[in-house]
XYZ file of C-alpha atoms in Angstrom:
671
model
C 39.929 113.830 70.644
C 39.101 116.529 68.688
C 38.827 116.364 65.113
C 41.613 117.681 63.201
C 40.421 119.679 60.707
C 37.560 121.836 60.356
C 35.990 122.952 57.076
C 37.300 125.983 56.916
C 40.604 125.362 57.106
C 40.156 121.856 54.345
C 40.100 124.563 51.834
C 43.510 126.077 52.812
C 46.884 124.793 52.289
C 49.419 124.164 54.535
C 51.847 127.087 54.988
C 54.974 124.999 53.258
C 53.034 124.814 50.743
C 53.271 128.514 49.424
C 57.360 128.919 50.108
C 56.598 129.151 45.704
C 54.807 132.687 46.170
C 56.227 135.981 48.047
C 54.388 136.297 51.203
C 53.373 140.787 50.650
C 52.747 143.743 53.558
C 49.476 145.219 53.323
C 48.229 148.883 54.566
C 48.262 147.554 57.981
C 51.182 145.093 56.722
C 48.999 141.765 57.525
C 50.171 138.427 55.733
C 47.670 138.820 52.413
C 48.937 134.782 53.153
C 47.199 132.911 55.241
C 49.318 130.451 56.873
C 47.343 127.463 59.755
C 49.524 125.600 61.416
C 49.206 122.388 60.511
C 51.459 120.447 60.632
C 49.531 117.278 59.064
C 48.110 117.608 55.535
C 45.357 118.731 54.229
C 45.574 119.093 50.942
C 48.195 117.590 48.496
C 49.333 120.783 47.291
C 52.986 120.973 47.762
C 53.366 124.701 45.990
C 50.496 127.129 45.505
C 51.005 130.108 43.868
C 48.560 132.946 44.680
C 46.253 135.727 42.710
C 49.167 138.248 44.740
C 52.160 136.229 43.574
C 50.809 136.232 39.591
C 49.417 140.136 40.315
C 53.333 141.530 41.146
C 54.992 138.939 38.374
C 52.588 141.115 36.290
C 52.238 137.482 34.317
C 52.067 137.271 30.949
C 52.865 134.008 30.170
C 54.054 130.211 31.901
C 57.092 130.967 32.328
C 56.342 133.966 34.580
C 53.968 132.028 36.505
C 56.967 129.439 38.295
C 59.522 132.046 37.936
C 59.581 131.512 41.945
C 58.916 127.761 41.844
C 62.572 125.734 41.764
C 60.896 122.444 41.479
C 59.019 123.861 37.648
C 60.777 124.690 34.665
C 58.977 126.344 31.869
C 61.872 125.874 28.462
C 60.861 126.949 24.523
C 60.704 130.699 24.754
C 57.673 131.879 23.150
C 54.706 131.818 24.510
C 53.311 129.349 21.792
C 56.362 127.044 22.381
C 56.115 127.039 25.936
C 56.876 123.291 27.727
C 55.619 122.771 31.640
C 58.316 120.587 33.684
C 58.230 119.386 36.969
C 61.533 118.032 38.928
C 62.562 117.412 35.306
C 59.367 116.087 33.753
C 57.427 117.003 31.624
C 53.358 118.094 31.491
C 53.043 114.936 29.455
C 53.775 113.336 32.914
C 51.613 114.684 34.722
C 47.440 115.235 35.380
C 46.947 119.129 34.098
C 43.485 121.049 34.553
C 41.774 124.237 34.682
C 38.838 124.266 37.397
C 38.704 120.486 37.581
C 38.852 120.299 33.671
C 41.448 118.145 32.324
C 43.727 119.259 29.454
C 43.836 116.071 27.946
C 46.194 115.400 25.550
C 49.704 116.692 22.955
C 48.657 119.065 19.930
C 52.725 119.015 18.614
C 55.385 117.774 20.480
C 57.556 120.530 19.243
C 54.645 123.257 21.163
C 53.760 123.394 24.342
C 50.772 121.702 25.185
C 49.579 123.946 27.292
C 47.476 127.316 27.838
C 45.690 129.458 29.617
C 45.398 133.398 30.333
C 46.937 134.333 33.483
C 45.344 137.579 34.104
C 42.190 134.354 35.156
C 43.876 133.179 37.259
C 43.381 132.906 41.006
C 45.329 129.961 42.061
C 47.381 127.991 41.346
C 48.313 123.790 43.116
C 51.472 122.167 42.500
C 51.968 119.003 42.959
C 55.410 117.313 42.858
C 56.094 113.138 42.633
C 52.484 110.428 42.941
C 50.326 111.765 44.702
C 47.320 111.300 46.964
C 44.271 110.012 45.275
C 42.398 112.485 44.916
C 45.394 113.921 42.232
C 43.791 112.892 39.251
C 44.103 109.383 36.799
C 47.387 109.298 34.799
C 49.058 111.392 37.082
C 52.956 110.236 36.862
C 54.761 113.348 37.820
C 52.311 114.413 39.227
C 49.064 117.176 39.147
C 49.371 120.362 37.982
C 46.010 122.179 39.288
C 44.627 126.411 37.652
C 41.973 128.361 39.269
C 40.570 130.559 37.898
C 38.855 133.749 39.349
C 35.060 134.366 40.521
C 32.769 137.984 40.518
C 32.978 136.458 44.479
C 36.739 136.873 44.765
C 36.362 141.073 43.357
C 33.534 142.122 45.289
C 33.244 143.833 48.246
C 31.053 142.277 50.850
C 28.363 145.761 50.049
C 29.027 145.817 46.587
C 26.644 145.102 43.376
C 28.282 145.372 41.004
C 31.892 146.482 39.776
C 34.205 146.019 36.811
C 38.889 145.799 36.347
C 40.529 147.613 33.334
C 43.876 147.012 32.855
C 46.362 148.503 30.793
C 50.332 147.178 29.886
C 52.624 147.443 28.267
C 55.968 144.808 26.918
C 59.008 146.581 26.572
C 61.173 143.960 25.736
C 58.835 143.338 22.841
C 57.381 146.804 22.510
C 53.266 145.524 23.200
C 50.202 146.096 25.170
C 47.882 144.123 27.110
C 44.482 144.733 27.630
C 41.683 143.372 29.583
C 37.785 144.493 30.409
C 36.313 142.921 33.476
C 32.836 143.845 34.335
C 31.396 141.584 37.390
C 28.208 141.262 40.007
C 25.953 140.007 41.529
C 22.580 138.787 39.512
C 20.433 138.080 42.134
C 20.958 138.584 45.518
C 23.105 135.228 46.007
C 24.283 134.956 42.252
C 27.007 136.220 39.918
C 27.901 136.121 36.900
C 31.820 138.040 35.697
C 33.142 138.724 32.607
C 36.445 139.643 31.032
C 37.904 140.503 27.409
C 41.495 140.286 27.329
C 43.651 141.897 24.396
C 47.781 141.023 23.683
C 49.792 141.670 21.100
C 53.768 141.676 20.999
C 55.946 142.424 18.816
C 59.125 140.448 17.943
C 61.276 139.855 21.890
C 65.137 140.517 21.557
C 67.268 138.500 23.993
C 70.354 139.260 25.673
C 72.775 139.831 22.951
C 70.301 142.055 21.526
C 69.361 140.390 19.161
C 65.643 139.489 17.839
C 63.594 136.413 18.112
C 62.536 135.195 14.548
C 58.304 134.699 15.131
C 58.401 135.611 18.003
C 56.046 137.512 17.979
C 52.254 136.903 19.294
C 47.948 137.515 19.218
C 45.940 136.529 21.137
C 42.431 137.003 22.415
C 41.263 135.626 24.938
C 36.719 135.730 26.234
C 36.024 134.331 29.980
C 32.409 134.225 31.178
C 31.173 132.525 34.466
C 28.548 132.553 36.332
C 28.433 130.982 39.927
C 26.234 131.040 43.700
C 23.868 129.679 45.390
C 20.564 127.881 44.049
C 19.642 126.700 48.045
C 21.579 127.405 51.432
C 22.416 124.477 50.478
C 24.062 124.102 47.589
C 25.728 126.093 45.401
C 26.765 126.512 41.320
C 29.412 127.285 38.693
C 29.294 127.167 35.155
C 32.652 129.150 32.529
C 33.181 128.865 29.600
C 37.110 129.809 28.046
C 38.516 130.620 25.104
C 41.798 131.290 24.144
C 42.890 132.283 20.407
C 46.464 132.768 19.325
C 46.902 133.289 15.078
C 50.427 134.241 13.855
C 53.106 133.391 11.508
C 55.261 130.593 13.748
C 57.636 128.441 12.772
C 57.088 124.019 12.040
C 58.885 123.667 14.929
C 57.999 126.583 17.242
C 61.153 125.701 19.698
C 63.690 125.756 17.733
C 64.797 128.613 15.338
C 65.050 128.853 11.475
C 66.474 126.762 9.476
C 65.839 125.514 6.362
C 64.064 122.075 7.524
C 62.451 124.684 10.512
C 60.545 127.694 8.513
C 57.464 129.753 8.631
C 54.344 129.030 8.730
C 50.414 130.498 9.666
C 49.026 128.901 12.073
C 46.037 129.335 13.814
C 45.186 127.469 17.404
C 42.753 127.689 19.759
C 41.440 125.907 22.923
C 37.795 126.037 24.008
C 37.218 124.974 27.623
C 33.363 124.418 29.461
C 32.721 123.643 32.989
C 30.836 122.621 35.616
C 30.752 121.873 39.473
C 27.899 121.460 41.491
C 28.747 120.939 45.088
C 25.208 120.034 47.486
C 26.533 120.737 51.949
C 24.064 120.115 53.976
C 24.533 120.495 57.130
C 26.114 116.901 57.772
C 29.117 115.862 58.764
C 28.785 112.666 56.466
C 27.923 114.848 53.157
C 30.040 117.706 51.054
C 29.059 116.595 47.591
C 31.441 118.245 44.702
C 31.026 117.023 41.230
C 32.515 119.086 37.474
C 32.048 118.071 34.173
C 34.109 119.725 31.507
C 34.619 120.055 28.193
C 37.118 120.782 26.236
C 38.603 121.359 22.338
C 42.162 121.751 22.075
C 42.368 122.843 18.264
C 45.421 124.072 16.324
C 45.356 124.360 11.890
C 48.713 124.179 10.066
C 49.280 126.278 6.335
C 52.210 124.296 5.360
C 53.681 125.814 2.116
C 54.285 125.158 -1.471
C 57.024 122.262 -1.827
C 57.104 118.922 -3.437
C 55.529 115.432 -2.204
C 57.035 112.065 -1.924
C 56.481 111.330 -5.779
C 57.834 114.980 -6.581
C 53.918 116.401 -6.818
C 53.925 120.161 -5.620
C 51.333 121.090 -3.670
C 50.017 123.073 -0.114
C 49.206 120.955 2.581
C 46.699 122.737 4.954
C 46.692 120.620 8.370
C 43.871 120.765 11.115
C 44.417 119.017 13.765
C 41.363 118.462 17.015
C 41.220 116.785 20.260
C 38.846 117.095 22.455
C 37.987 115.708 26.080
C 34.886 115.672 28.624
C 34.274 113.987 30.853
C 33.441 114.384 35.076
C 34.578 114.698 39.120
C 32.005 113.567 41.370
C 32.917 112.593 44.953
C 31.919 112.610 48.517
C 33.850 114.382 51.497
C 32.610 113.530 54.898
C 34.148 114.380 58.085
C 33.825 111.244 60.740
C 35.284 111.563 64.035
C 39.151 112.138 63.677
C 38.446 110.923 59.943
C 38.306 113.061 56.704
C 36.812 110.769 53.784
C 37.554 111.560 50.310
C 35.472 109.356 47.860
C 34.365 109.268 44.524
C 35.426 108.530 40.906
C 36.065 109.678 37.417
C 36.067 108.968 33.834
C 36.773 111.189 30.880
C 36.634 109.863 27.410
C 38.809 111.844 24.557
C 39.590 112.067 20.919
C 42.480 113.116 18.747
C 41.391 114.032 15.224
C 44.464 114.839 12.074
C 43.001 115.610 9.101
C 44.890 117.362 5.789
C 42.454 119.362 4.102
C 44.955 120.911 1.498
C 45.141 119.563 -2.513
C 47.119 115.979 -1.522
C 46.513 113.209 1.394
C 49.417 112.777 3.695
C 48.654 112.024 7.325
C 45.772 111.295 8.931
C 44.257 109.313 11.732
C 41.492 109.124 14.209
C 42.294 108.134 18.562
C 40.008 107.093 20.635
C 40.482 107.086 24.298
C 39.020 106.718 27.503
C 40.245 106.590 31.285
C 37.509 105.704 34.451
C 38.489 106.131 37.761
C 37.659 104.890 41.826
C 39.491 106.558 44.030
C 39.677 106.762 47.803
C 41.836 108.894 50.372
C 41.189 109.463 54.074
C 43.040 111.833 56.232
C 43.239 110.339 60.085
C 43.466 113.145 62.944
C 45.391 109.972 65.403
C 46.843 111.516 68.264
C 46.924 115.033 68.829
C 50.397 114.903 67.251
C 50.292 111.604 65.034
C 47.849 111.602 61.278
C 47.596 109.622 58.876
C 46.737 110.030 55.270
C 46.083 106.824 53.086
C 44.307 105.892 50.415
C 43.996 103.864 47.252
C 42.640 104.828 43.303
C 41.086 102.188 40.921
C 42.036 102.639 36.737
C 41.691 101.110 33.753
C 42.248 102.514 30.580
C 40.643 101.677 26.545
C 42.074 102.988 23.532
C 41.153 102.424 19.917
C 44.914 104.807 17.406
C 44.984 104.496 14.366
C 45.695 101.443 12.823
C 43.113 99.164 14.654
C 44.686 98.225 17.027
C 42.993 97.945 20.603
C 44.692 98.322 24.233
C 42.933 97.171 27.409
C 44.857 97.635 30.313
C 44.343 98.818 34.725
C 45.624 98.844 37.672
C 45.736 100.043 41.812
C 47.517 103.208 43.194
C 47.645 102.487 47.280
C 49.386 105.565 48.772
C 50.171 106.088 52.330
C 51.163 109.707 55.050
C 52.688 109.778 57.831
C 52.908 112.814 59.536
C 54.211 113.250 63.596
C 54.581 116.657 65.557
C 57.735 115.876 67.712
C 57.164 119.656 69.088
C 54.217 122.215 68.624
C 56.426 123.540 65.972
C 58.488 120.550 64.040
C 57.134 117.796 62.656
C 58.778 115.312 60.339
C 56.539 113.625 57.569
C 57.145 110.094 55.426
C 55.004 109.145 52.375
C 54.831 106.708 49.454
C 52.020 106.832 47.068
C 52.081 104.759 43.668
C 50.359 105.852 39.705
C 49.500 103.439 36.161
C 49.198 105.579 33.727
C 47.867 103.205 31.081
C 47.751 103.707 27.177
C 46.964 106.631 25.857
C 45.707 108.860 22.858
C 48.789 109.848 20.753
C 49.517 113.177 20.322
C 47.902 114.642 16.991
C 51.251 115.132 14.485
C 52.549 111.743 14.669
C 48.117 110.587 13.918
C 49.291 108.635 11.145
C 53.411 108.711 10.956
C 54.119 107.401 15.032
C 52.367 103.042 15.301
C 52.340 102.136 18.561
C 53.902 98.622 19.423
C 51.661 95.582 20.189
C 52.861 94.914 23.235
C 52.807 97.941 25.038
C 51.903 98.519 28.062
C 51.046 100.762 30.950
C 53.381 102.822 33.371
C 53.840 103.250 36.965
C 55.310 105.602 39.254
C 56.196 105.109 43.013
C 57.250 107.865 44.479
C 59.023 108.223 48.344
C 59.735 110.907 50.389
C 60.274 112.198 53.864
C 61.234 115.147 55.502
C 59.985 118.112 58.040
C 58.156 121.087 58.351
C 59.144 124.015 61.053
C 56.322 126.217 61.725
C 57.689 129.451 63.619
C 55.904 132.726 64.678
C 58.837 134.709 61.803
C 60.118 131.629 60.755
C 59.250 128.674 57.970
C 60.982 125.957 56.834
C 60.546 122.609 54.970
C 62.583 120.254 53.465
C 62.728 116.809 51.578
C 64.569 113.993 50.080
C 62.507 111.929 47.510
C 63.259 108.980 45.231
C 60.621 108.712 42.070
C 60.457 105.874 39.561
C 58.521 105.236 36.041
C 58.436 101.705 34.740
C 57.926 101.571 31.441
C 58.423 104.468 30.832
C 56.931 105.418 27.025
C 58.539 107.101 24.659
C 60.289 106.525 21.554
C 63.755 104.236 20.430
C 66.538 106.502 19.664
C 69.728 104.928 17.763
C 68.496 101.841 18.084
C 68.727 99.682 15.080
C 67.172 97.001 15.745
C 63.539 99.017 16.266
C 61.990 102.077 14.238
C 62.434 105.276 14.948
C 58.433 105.821 14.879
C 57.131 102.683 17.251
C 56.410 103.935 20.840
C 57.001 100.900 22.997
C 58.251 100.798 26.816
C 62.085 102.403 26.354
C 62.707 101.732 29.930
C 62.549 102.255 33.615
C 63.785 105.708 34.887
C 64.486 107.406 38.233
C 64.518 110.484 39.122
C 65.557 111.153 43.349
C 66.426 114.647 44.550
C 65.556 117.145 47.608
C 63.475 120.337 48.351
C 63.829 123.101 50.527
C 62.016 125.632 51.243
C 62.397 128.795 54.075
C 60.944 132.549 54.537
C 61.645 134.563 57.174
C 59.587 137.797 58.347
C 59.776 140.808 60.444
C 58.232 143.890 60.470
C 57.905 145.343 57.566
C 60.222 142.726 55.272
C 59.642 139.618 54.402
C 62.840 136.981 53.348
C 62.002 133.175 50.745
C 63.725 130.860 50.069
C 63.482 127.758 47.562
C 65.787 125.264 46.347
C 65.638 122.314 43.904
C 68.185 119.273 43.334
C 66.740 116.628 40.943
C 68.575 114.335 38.902
C 66.304 111.735 36.303
C 67.948 108.765 34.995
C 67.166 106.156 32.671
C 67.717 102.815 35.469
C 67.020 100.955 32.259
C 67.196 101.398 28.227
C 66.195 99.563 25.172
C 69.002 101.505 23.860
C 71.905 100.710 24.674
C 73.759 103.843 25.081
C 71.180 105.757 27.081
C 71.107 103.002 29.704
C 72.349 105.358 33.127
C 71.755 108.711 31.490
C 70.178 111.925 31.732
C 66.291 111.786 30.837
C 67.421 112.385 27.202
C 66.628 116.398 25.811
C 64.879 114.485 23.145
C 62.749 112.087 24.023
C 60.598 114.595 23.463
C 57.061 113.369 25.697
C 58.943 112.702 29.241
C 61.712 115.197 30.060
C 64.803 117.266 30.597
C 67.755 117.130 32.589
C 67.403 120.263 34.993
C 70.660 121.900 37.074
C 70.699 122.669 40.993
C 68.263 125.695 40.717
C 68.205 128.494 43.684
C 65.180 131.341 44.416
C 65.056 134.258 46.712
C 63.508 136.794 46.744
C 63.116 139.497 49.501
C 59.057 141.921 49.514
C 59.567 145.559 51.625
C 56.648 146.993 52.471
C 57.609 151.040 52.399
C 55.318 153.376 52.769
C 51.527 152.168 52.803
C 50.816 152.261 49.364
C 54.521 151.255 48.193
C 55.464 147.941 48.055
C 59.171 146.801 46.556
C 60.203 143.074 45.852
C 63.047 141.425 44.644
C 63.306 137.612 43.004
C 66.687 135.739 41.828
C 66.417 132.314 40.007
C 69.747 131.353 39.675
C 70.434 127.088 37.870
C 74.188 125.523 38.424
C 75.655 124.427 35.474
C 75.348 121.090 33.412
C 79.247 119.458 32.983
C 79.180 115.969 33.010
C 78.397 115.485 28.851
C 78.531 111.991 29.448
C 75.672 111.849 32.209
C 73.386 114.333 31.820
C 73.164 115.106 28.051
C 71.728 111.640 24.921
C 74.550 113.211 22.030
C 77.778 114.870 23.969
C 79.383 115.435 21.172
C 77.155 118.451 20.377
C 75.431 119.470 23.615
C 78.589 119.375 26.182
C 77.055 120.905 28.527
C 73.960 123.285 29.342
C 75.775 126.901 30.670
C 74.108 128.020 34.112
C 72.601 131.273 34.675
C 70.909 133.749 37.348
C 68.255 136.014 36.343
C 67.188 138.832 37.882
C 63.349 140.898 38.467
C 62.448 143.922 40.233
C 59.000 145.285 41.208
C 56.812 147.715 42.423
C 53.705 148.199 43.866
C 52.285 151.678 43.900
C 48.346 152.165 45.179
C 47.631 155.080 43.977
C 44.463 156.474 46.046
C 43.966 155.027 50.095
C 40.710 152.949 48.989
C 43.240 150.963 46.841
C 41.113 151.617 43.277
C 43.399 153.063 41.360
C 47.148 150.742 41.578
C 50.462 150.960 39.254
C 52.346 147.608 38.373
C 55.782 148.057 37.784
C 58.584 144.649 36.998
C 61.800 145.209 35.137
C 62.536 141.097 34.063
C 65.863 140.166 34.141
C 67.281 143.260 34.421
C 71.210 142.415 34.320
C 70.291 141.923 31.054
C 71.242 137.841 30.700
C 71.855 135.644 27.544
C 70.943 132.632 28.086
C 68.673 128.932 27.375
C 67.029 127.785 29.972
C 67.964 124.001 31.091
C 63.817 123.158 29.838
C 64.157 124.465 26.317
C 66.649 122.703 23.701
C 69.820 124.237 23.797
C 72.540 123.980 20.610
C 72.133 120.997 19.270
C 73.670 121.376 15.886
C 72.896 123.161 12.817
C 68.775 122.339 13.033
C 67.326 122.083 16.637
C 68.598 124.623 17.699
C 67.245 125.737 20.921
C 65.822 129.376 21.117
C 67.353 132.077 23.535
C 65.214 133.547 27.093
C 64.121 137.297 26.578
C 66.980 140.109 27.807
C 65.965 142.748 30.148
C 61.430 143.551 29.673
C 60.229 146.584 31.997
C 56.726 146.362 32.219
C 53.886 148.424 33.301
C 50.237 147.910 34.362
C 48.163 150.080 35.486
C 44.560 148.749 37.424
C 41.620 150.634 37.887
C 38.552 149.183 40.028
C 34.609 150.390 39.877
């Protein structure tokens, strides 16, 4: 029997994984996203956003990147505050990586933990729910994998050198973005890329025309990558990525200004160094991939003058840094009808908070590490039946800032079955488990929040049942899922018997939902539809008032409640040189306060909303080296709060509305 997957197809995702990104049409009206007509599982990615999608959107932040994916919500409004939620679970519950470099840790629960420049991205993979053994350690809610560009992605086969210049304007914030990228072949086998990006924007305005205070942005990004072939069987890539943000921000960046939320100078920086090495001799049993990385994520808060607990007037400056480093080595073996991925990974984390001002307030140091071993087998049993099964073992160790030592471990098995009923239609079901041991705390609660000395590991389980239809013009996928997380770690809420600053196993979560994705393409038009319904709630909680309710919007490390979400899209190739697109995101209101929100006296509902975007691309020259992209985000200037944003909870903790209409234009010149 012929093996079901070739080496070339392994690197590509099944077509249904690309539903989040609209299909655009090139000059010859062929689809830019290749559809692999394979029903079985060749990748654990549920959704893929490709470079074409990112370019059309003129993506400026995390919200732009995930705009078309209903399973993903981004709250926080301003870029520095944005947090990602997959099926209602925050990215702190996911395994997040950039080119294989894990982005562990958390700076501050009032700000987002992930910083990435969309301009550098080639692709984004989203794994929703506990997945394959290859998803990495601690992937309770899934995984996010960001992949950056290489020179080879920009060079034509007959080119040795090139350059790409972009200049963009953002009408809402009266801002600009400029990027310069040069790339070329250092030798016949080695290529290099260097990219410099500068973005400077003023305060944004919401849909009512009111200014969003302290939403201005001044960011600088530098990126360099060298990659290529060492020999006929060996290749590598080495990259350096630095992102700097400097400006006056609110202390709690996702809330509006108040007497308890004052503006202060902040400076943050993320630096990531990544090495990837590949060894692939002409042997089906050997295909080795090795990655090593180091990520440093730091932030400095310069607090204004005020009185400390002793009544002394001081001005404190806090510096916090999260240092994560590790590696992953795996081998892919093709044997008869098996594709076997086996390997091990390791990561060490160190979190440091220092008061470098005139008076000691908070400080602390924590160190943690995790070692994982995994194996995953994709087995083509018959031409119609495929099994994907695997297991990983993870061991966690933590030395916290109070001198307590934690050690936990566990196995995470998975099993997925796919059966092809017809050449177009298949059904599938799967089960996956993931464990996460005690982890390093967020930086700005070191010295303030304490771990429960009896803190246990968290355990997630995910069950899904669905089908896929891959026709000539129509592609449809649907699935239902039930996910649970036992012994979820957070702080107690309104519980008299336990202090609020103790991190403990507060309860068990359950999340049930439905996903539907569809695309229909004909001639020069492509239509898409995607729907997600997720309702994460507490099955049990040490605070009886929360048992049976949705994940509280004040459980900053776990998740939030998001209404049923529908995204619609249409792409039309007007001429050989002009492409048009429309995208809508419709979110149903949450009006059952007792179920969806923690305190229904302050937040009786989450108002629904519908937001529409228009996009156009004009290839000015026949060789497509000069083009103009125009996008209108929030066409109807809708005033709304994203459901993933903290909304009106009271006079202090009131969230920030999303930006109103934003007309964007970007001119791109490629030499």
